[in-house]
mmCIF file of C-alpha atoms and ligand atoms in Angstrom:
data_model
loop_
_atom_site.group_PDB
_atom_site.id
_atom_site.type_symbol
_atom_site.label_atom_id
_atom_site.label_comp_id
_atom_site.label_asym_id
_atom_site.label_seq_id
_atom_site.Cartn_x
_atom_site.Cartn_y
_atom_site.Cartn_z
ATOM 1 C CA UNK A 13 0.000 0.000 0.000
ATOM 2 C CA UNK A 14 1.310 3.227 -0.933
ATOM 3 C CA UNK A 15 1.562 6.298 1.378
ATOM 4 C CA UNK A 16 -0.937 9.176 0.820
ATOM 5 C CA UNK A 17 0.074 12.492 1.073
ATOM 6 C CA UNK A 18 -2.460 13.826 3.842
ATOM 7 C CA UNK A 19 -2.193 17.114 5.124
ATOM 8 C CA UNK A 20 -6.289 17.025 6.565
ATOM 9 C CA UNK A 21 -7.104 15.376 9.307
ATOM 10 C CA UNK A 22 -8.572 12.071 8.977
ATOM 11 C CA UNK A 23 -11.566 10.087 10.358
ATOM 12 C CA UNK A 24 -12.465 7.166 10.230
ATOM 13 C CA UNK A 25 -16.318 6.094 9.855
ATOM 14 C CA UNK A 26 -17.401 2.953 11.051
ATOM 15 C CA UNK A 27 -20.698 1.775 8.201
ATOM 16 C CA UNK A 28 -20.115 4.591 6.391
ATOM 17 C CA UNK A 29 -21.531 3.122 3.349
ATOM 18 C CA UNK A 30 -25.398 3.885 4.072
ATOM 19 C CA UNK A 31 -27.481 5.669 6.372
ATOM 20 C CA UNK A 32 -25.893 7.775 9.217
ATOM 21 C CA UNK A 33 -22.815 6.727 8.667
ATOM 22 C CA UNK A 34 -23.109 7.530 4.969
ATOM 23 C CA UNK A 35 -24.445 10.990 6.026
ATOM 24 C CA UNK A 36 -21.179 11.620 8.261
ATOM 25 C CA UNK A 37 -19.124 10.577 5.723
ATOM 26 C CA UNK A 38 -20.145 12.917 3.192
ATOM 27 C CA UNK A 39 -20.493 15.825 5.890
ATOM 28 C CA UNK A 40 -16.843 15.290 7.203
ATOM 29 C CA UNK A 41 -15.313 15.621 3.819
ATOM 30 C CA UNK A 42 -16.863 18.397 2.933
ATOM 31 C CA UNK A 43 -15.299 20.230 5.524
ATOM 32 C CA UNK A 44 -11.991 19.547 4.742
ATOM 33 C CA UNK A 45 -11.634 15.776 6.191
ATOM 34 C CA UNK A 46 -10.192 12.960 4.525
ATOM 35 C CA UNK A 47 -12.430 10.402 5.539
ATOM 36 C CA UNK A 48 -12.131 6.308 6.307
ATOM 37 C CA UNK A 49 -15.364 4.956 4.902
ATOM 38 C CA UNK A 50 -15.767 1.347 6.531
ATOM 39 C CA UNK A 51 -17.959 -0.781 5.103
ATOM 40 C CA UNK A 52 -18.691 -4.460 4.925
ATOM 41 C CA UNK A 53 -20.938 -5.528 2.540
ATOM 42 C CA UNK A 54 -22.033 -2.406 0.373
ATOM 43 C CA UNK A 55 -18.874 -2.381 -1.666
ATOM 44 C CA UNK A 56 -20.290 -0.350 -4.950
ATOM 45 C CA UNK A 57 -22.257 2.101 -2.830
ATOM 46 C CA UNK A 58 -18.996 2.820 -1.017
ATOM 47 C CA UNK A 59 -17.043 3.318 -4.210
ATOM 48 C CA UNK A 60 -19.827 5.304 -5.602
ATOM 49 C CA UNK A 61 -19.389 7.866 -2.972
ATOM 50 C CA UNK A 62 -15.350 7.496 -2.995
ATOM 51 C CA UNK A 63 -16.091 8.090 -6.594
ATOM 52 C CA UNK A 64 -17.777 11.183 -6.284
ATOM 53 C CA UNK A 65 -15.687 12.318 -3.195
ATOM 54 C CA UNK A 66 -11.951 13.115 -3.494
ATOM 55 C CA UNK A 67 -10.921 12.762 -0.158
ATOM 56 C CA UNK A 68 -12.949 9.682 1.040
ATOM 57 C CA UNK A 69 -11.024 6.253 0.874
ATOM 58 C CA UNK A 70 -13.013 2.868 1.426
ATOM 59 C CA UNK A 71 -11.714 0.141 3.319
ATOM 60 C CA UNK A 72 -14.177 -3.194 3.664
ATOM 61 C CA UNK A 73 -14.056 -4.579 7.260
ATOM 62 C CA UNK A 74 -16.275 -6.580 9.115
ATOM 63 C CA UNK A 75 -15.874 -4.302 12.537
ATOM 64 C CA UNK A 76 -17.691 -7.407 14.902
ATOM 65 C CA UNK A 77 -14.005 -8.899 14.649
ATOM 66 C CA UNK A 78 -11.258 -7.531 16.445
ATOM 67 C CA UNK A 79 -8.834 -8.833 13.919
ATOM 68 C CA UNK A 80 -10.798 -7.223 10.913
ATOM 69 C CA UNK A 81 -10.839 -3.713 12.954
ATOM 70 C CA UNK A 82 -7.214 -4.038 13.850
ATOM 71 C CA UNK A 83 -6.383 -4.573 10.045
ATOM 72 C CA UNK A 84 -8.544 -1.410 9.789
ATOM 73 C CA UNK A 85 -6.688 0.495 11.966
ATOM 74 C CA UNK A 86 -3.135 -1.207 10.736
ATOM 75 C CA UNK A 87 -4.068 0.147 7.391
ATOM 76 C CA UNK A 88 -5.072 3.869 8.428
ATOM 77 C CA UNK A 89 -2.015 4.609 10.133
ATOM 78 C CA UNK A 90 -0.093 2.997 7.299
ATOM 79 C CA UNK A 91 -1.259 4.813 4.538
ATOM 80 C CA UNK A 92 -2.658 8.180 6.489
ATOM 81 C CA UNK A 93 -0.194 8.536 9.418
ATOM 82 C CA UNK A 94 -2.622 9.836 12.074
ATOM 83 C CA UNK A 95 -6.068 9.760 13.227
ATOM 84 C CA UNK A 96 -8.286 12.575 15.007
ATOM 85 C CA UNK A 97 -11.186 11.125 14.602
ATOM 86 C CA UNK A 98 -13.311 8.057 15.083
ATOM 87 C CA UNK A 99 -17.039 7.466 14.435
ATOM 88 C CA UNK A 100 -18.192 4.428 15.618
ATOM 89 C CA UNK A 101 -21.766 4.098 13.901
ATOM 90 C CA UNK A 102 -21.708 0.711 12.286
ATOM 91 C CA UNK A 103 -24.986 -1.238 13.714
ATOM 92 C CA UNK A 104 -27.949 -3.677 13.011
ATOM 93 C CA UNK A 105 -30.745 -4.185 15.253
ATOM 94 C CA UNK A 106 -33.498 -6.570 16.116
ATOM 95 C CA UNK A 107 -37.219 -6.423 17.036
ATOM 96 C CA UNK A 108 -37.695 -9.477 18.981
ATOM 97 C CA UNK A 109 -39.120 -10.249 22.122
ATOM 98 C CA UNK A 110 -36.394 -11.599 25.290
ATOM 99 C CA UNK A 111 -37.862 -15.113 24.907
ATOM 100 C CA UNK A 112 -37.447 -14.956 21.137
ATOM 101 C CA UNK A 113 -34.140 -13.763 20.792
ATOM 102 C CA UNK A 114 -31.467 -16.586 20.666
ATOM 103 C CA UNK A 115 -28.239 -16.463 22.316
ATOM 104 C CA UNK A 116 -26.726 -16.550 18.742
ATOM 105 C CA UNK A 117 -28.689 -13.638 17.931
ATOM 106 C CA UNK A 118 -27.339 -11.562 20.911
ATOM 107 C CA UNK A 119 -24.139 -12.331 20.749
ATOM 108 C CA UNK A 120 -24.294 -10.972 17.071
ATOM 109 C CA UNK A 121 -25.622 -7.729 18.171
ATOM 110 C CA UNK A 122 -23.200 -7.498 20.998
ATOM 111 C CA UNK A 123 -20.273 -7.869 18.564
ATOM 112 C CA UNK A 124 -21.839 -5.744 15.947
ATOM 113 C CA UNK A 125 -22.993 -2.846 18.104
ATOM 114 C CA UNK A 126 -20.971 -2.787 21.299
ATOM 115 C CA UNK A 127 -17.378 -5.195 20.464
ATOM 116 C CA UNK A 128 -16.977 -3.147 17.404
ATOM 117 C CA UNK A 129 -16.929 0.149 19.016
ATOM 118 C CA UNK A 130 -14.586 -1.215 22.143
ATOM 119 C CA UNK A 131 -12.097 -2.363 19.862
ATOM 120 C CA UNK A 132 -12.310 0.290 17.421
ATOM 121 C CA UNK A 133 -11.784 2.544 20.301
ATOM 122 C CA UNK A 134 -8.749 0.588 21.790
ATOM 123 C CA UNK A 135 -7.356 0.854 18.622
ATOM 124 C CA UNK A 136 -7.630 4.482 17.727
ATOM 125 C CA UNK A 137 -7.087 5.443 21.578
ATOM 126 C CA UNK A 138 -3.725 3.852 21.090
ATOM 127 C CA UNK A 139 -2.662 6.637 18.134
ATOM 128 C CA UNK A 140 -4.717 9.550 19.464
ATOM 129 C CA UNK A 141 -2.946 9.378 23.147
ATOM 130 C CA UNK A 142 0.577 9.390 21.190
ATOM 131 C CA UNK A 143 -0.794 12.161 19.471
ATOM 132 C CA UNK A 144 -2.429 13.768 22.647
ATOM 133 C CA UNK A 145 -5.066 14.605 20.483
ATOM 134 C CA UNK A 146 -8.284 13.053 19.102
ATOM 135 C CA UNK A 147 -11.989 12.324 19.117
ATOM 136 C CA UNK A 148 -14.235 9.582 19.284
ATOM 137 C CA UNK A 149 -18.353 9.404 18.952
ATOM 138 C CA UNK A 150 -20.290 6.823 19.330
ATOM 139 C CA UNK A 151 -23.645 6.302 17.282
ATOM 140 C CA UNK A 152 -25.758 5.146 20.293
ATOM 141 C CA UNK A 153 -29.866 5.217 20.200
ATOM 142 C CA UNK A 154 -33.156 6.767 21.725
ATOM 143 C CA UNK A 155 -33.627 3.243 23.204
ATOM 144 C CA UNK A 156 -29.954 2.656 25.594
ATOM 145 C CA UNK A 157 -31.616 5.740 27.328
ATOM 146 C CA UNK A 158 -35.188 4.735 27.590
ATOM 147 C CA UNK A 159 -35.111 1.116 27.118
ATOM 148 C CA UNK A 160 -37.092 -0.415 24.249
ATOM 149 C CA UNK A 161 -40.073 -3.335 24.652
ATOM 150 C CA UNK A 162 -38.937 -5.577 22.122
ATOM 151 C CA UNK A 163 -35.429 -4.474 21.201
ATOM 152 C CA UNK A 164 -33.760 -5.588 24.759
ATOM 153 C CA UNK A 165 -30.447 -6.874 22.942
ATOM 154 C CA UNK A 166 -30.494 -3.479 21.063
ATOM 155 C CA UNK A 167 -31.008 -1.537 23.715
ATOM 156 C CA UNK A 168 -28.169 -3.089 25.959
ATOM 157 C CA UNK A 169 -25.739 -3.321 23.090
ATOM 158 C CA UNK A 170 -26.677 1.061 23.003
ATOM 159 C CA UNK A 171 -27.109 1.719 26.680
ATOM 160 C CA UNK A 172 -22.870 -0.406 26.821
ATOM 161 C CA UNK A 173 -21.576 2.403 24.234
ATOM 162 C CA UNK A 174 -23.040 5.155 26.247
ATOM 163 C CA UNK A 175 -21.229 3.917 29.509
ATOM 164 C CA UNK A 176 -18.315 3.688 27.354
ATOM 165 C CA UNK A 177 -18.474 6.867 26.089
ATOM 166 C CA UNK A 178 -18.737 8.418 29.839
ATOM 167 C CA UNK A 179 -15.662 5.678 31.188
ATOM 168 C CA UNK A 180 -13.713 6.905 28.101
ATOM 169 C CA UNK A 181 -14.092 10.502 28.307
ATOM 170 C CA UNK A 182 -13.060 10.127 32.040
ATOM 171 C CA UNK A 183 -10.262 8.158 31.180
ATOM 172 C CA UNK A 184 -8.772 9.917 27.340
ATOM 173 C CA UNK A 185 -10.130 13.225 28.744
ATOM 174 C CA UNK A 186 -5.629 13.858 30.504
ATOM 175 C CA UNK A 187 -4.652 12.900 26.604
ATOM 176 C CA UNK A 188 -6.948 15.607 25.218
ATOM 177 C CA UNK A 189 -8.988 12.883 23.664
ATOM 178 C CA UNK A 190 -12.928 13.974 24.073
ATOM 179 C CA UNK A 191 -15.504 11.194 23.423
ATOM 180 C CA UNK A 192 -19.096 11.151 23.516
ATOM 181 C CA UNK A 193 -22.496 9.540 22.409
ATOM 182 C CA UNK A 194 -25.408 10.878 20.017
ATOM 183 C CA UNK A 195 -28.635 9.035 20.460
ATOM 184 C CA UNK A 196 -30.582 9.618 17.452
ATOM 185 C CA UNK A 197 -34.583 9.188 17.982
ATOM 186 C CA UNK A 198 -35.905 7.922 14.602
ATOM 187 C CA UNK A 199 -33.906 8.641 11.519
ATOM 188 C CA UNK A 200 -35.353 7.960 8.067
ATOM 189 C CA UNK A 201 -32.951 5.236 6.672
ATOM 190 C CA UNK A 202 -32.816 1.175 5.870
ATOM 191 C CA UNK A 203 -33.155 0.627 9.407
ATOM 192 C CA UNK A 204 -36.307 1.579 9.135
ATOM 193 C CA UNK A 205 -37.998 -0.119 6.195
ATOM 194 C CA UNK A 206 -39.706 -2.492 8.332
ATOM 195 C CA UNK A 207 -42.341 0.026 9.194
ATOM 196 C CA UNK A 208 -45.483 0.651 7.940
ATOM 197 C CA UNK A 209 -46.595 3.477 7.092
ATOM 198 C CA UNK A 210 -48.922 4.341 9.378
ATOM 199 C CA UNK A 211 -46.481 2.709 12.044
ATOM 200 C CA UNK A 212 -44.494 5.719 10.983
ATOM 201 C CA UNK A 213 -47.524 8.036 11.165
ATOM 202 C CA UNK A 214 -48.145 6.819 14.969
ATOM 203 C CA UNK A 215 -44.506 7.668 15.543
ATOM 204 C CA UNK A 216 -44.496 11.031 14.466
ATOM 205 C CA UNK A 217 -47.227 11.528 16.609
ATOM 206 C CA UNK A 218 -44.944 11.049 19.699
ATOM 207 C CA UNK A 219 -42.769 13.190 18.496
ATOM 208 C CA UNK A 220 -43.050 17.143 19.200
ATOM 209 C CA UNK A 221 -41.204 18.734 16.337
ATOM 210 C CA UNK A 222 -43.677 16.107 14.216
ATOM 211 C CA UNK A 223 -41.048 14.612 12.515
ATOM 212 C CA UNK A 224 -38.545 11.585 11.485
ATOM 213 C CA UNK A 225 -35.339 12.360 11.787
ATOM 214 C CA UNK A 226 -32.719 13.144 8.633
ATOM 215 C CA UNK A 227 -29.253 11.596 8.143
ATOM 216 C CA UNK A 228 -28.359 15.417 7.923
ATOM 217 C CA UNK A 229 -29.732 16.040 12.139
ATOM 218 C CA UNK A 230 -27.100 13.721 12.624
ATOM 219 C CA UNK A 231 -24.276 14.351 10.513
ATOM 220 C CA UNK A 232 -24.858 18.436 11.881
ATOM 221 C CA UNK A 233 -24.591 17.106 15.521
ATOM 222 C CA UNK A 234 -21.321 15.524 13.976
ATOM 223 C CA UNK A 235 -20.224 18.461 12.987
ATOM 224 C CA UNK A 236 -20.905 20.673 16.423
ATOM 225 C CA UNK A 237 -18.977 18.060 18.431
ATOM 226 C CA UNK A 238 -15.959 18.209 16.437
ATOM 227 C CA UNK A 239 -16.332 21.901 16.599
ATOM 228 C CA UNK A 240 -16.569 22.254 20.362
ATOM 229 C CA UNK A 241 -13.329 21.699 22.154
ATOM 230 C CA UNK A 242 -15.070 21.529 25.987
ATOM 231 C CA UNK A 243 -17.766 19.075 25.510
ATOM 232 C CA UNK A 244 -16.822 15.320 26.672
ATOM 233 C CA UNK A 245 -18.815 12.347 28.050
ATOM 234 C CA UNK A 246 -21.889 13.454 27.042
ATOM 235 C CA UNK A 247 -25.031 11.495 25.713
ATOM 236 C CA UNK A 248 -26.668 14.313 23.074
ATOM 237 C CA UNK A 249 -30.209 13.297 22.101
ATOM 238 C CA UNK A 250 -30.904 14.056 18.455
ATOM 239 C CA UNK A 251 -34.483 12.674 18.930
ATOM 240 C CA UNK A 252 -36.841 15.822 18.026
ATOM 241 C CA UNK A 253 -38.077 15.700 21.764
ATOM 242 C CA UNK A 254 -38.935 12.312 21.633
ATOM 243 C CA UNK A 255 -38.558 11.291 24.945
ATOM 244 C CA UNK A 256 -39.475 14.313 27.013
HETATM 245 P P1 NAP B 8 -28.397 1.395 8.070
HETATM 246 O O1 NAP B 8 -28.964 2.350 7.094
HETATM 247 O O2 NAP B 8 -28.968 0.033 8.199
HETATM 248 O O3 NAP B 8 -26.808 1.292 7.798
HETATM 249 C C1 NAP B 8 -26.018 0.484 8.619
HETATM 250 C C2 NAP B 8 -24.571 0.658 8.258
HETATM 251 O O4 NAP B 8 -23.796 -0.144 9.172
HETATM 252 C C3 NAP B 8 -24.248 0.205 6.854
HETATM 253 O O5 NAP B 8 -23.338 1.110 6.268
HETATM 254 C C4 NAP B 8 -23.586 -1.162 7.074
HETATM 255 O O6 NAP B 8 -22.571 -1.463 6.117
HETATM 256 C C5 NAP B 8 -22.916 -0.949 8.401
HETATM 257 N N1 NAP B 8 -22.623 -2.225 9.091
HETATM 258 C C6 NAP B 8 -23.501 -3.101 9.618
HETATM 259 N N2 NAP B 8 -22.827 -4.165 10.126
HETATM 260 C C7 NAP B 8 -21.494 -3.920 9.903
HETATM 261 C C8 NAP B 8 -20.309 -4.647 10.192
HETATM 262 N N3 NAP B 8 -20.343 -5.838 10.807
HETATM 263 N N4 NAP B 8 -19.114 -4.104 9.818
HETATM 264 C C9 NAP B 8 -19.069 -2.898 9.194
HETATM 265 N N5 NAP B 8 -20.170 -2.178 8.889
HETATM 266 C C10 NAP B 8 -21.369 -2.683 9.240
HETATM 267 O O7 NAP B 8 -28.450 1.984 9.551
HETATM 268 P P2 NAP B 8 -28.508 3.494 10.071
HETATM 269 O O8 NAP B 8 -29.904 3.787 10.384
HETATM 270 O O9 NAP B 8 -27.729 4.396 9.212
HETATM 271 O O10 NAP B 8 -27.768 3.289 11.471
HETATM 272 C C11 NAP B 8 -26.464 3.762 11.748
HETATM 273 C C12 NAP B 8 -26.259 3.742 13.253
HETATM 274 O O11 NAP B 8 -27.222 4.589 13.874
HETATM 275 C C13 NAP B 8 -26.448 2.346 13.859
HETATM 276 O O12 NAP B 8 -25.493 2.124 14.866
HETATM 277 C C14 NAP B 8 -27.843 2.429 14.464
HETATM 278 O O13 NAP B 8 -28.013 1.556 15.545
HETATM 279 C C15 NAP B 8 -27.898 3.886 14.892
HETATM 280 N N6 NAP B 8 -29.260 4.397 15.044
HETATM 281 C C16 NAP B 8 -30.112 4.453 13.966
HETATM 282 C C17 NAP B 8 -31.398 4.930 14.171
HETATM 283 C C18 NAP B 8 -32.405 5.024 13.047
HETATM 284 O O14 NAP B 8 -33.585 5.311 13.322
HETATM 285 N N7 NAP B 8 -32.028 4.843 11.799
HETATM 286 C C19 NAP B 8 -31.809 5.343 15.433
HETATM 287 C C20 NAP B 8 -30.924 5.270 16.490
HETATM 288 C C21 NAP B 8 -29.641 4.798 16.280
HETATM 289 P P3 NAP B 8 -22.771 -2.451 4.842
HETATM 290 O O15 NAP B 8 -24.075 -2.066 4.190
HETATM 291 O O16 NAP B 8 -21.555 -2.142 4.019
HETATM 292 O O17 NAP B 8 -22.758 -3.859 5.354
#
């Protein structure tokens, strides 16, 4: 692998492919990032937007095993030499009941949702503390702060990022490495397919800006943290009042 010339700073974005993560990617670049898109199975969406984005560079990982994200990580430093951010966003969920959900199935969403984002953080925490500079946030959910009827594996695998993010911050903050969480409500993406439309309609119903979420709510939020140099540890609901 050949050396790239980087002068920008670079982050890395876990799913970055679709969705969110897509969203961030995009956002990132355009203010002057060159941006890690991870992906794992969307391999021509992620080259379309590599395509149409100079500074994004894919790299296809499966982040539910260590070895893949260390490979991941092996490969950024490599070729980009440093690392000031992370954005740990790649997830799946599941709508089953406790007595439905199989041990197999947790253990998938563990790995997916909560493993990834441990080891991806070991990793980068590694680069950013020789650096004594960085950031991490974690894409966490609505539902590790309310708990969700149906989505307990989900919900656990969310509520474990968000007591990462606060153990982290507390622990990076000496190395000037600030972490936190955004907890999107209901964002209009894939995730969401599953719902009917007047499922939807019942939603937006709860919510008081009367609303689903954008990819772009989340991206700006993004955006704002990497801005702000004092904020660390915190959970930032991006749920249109949701859950007040
Ligand atoms: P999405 O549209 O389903 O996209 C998921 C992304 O995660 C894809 O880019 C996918 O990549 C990637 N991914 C999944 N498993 C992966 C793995 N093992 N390794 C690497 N990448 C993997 O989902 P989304 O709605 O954008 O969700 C993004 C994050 O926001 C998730 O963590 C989700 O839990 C959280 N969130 C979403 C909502 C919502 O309402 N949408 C609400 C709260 C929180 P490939 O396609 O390449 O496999």
């Amino acid at each position: 692998m050949e050396e790239k010339n980087i002068t920008n700073k670079v982050a890395i974005v876990t799913g970055g492919s679709r969705g969110i993560g897509a969203e961030i990617v995009k956002t990132l670049e355009k203010t002057g990032y060159s941006v890690v898109l991870n992906y794992n199975k969307s391999k021509e969406i992620a080259g379309s937007i590599a395509k149409e984005y100079q500074n994004v560079y894919t790299y296809q990982a499966d982040v539910s095993e260590p070895n893949s994200v260390k490979e991941l990580f092996d490969y950024v430093y490599h070729d980009f030499g440093r690392i000031d951010l992370l954005v740990n966003n790649a997830g799946i969920d599941l709508i089953k009941t406790i007595n439905d959900t199989t041990y197999e199935e947790f253990d998938k969403i563990m790995k997916t949702n909560l493993y990834s984002a441990f080891c991806a953080s070991k990793e980068a925490s590694k680069y950013m503390i020789n650096q004594k500079n960085g950031q991490i946030i974690n894409i966490s959910s609505i539902w590790g702060v309310v708990g969700a009827s149906c989505e307990v594996a989900y919900a656990i695998s969310k509520a474990g990022m968000d007591a990462m993010t606060k153990s982290l911050a507390k622990e990076l903050g000496p190395s000037n490495i600030r972490v936190n969480s955004i907890a999107p409500g209901i964002i209009d993406t894939d995730m969401n397919n599953n719902l009917s439309e007047d499922e939807k309609k019942a939603i937006i119903e709860e919510i008081p800006l009367e609303r689903i979420g954008t990819t772009s709510d989340i991206a700006e939020c993004v955006l704002f943290l990497e801005k702000n140099k004092y904020i660390t540890g915190q959970i930032i609901q991006v749920n249109g009042g949701w859950n007040i």
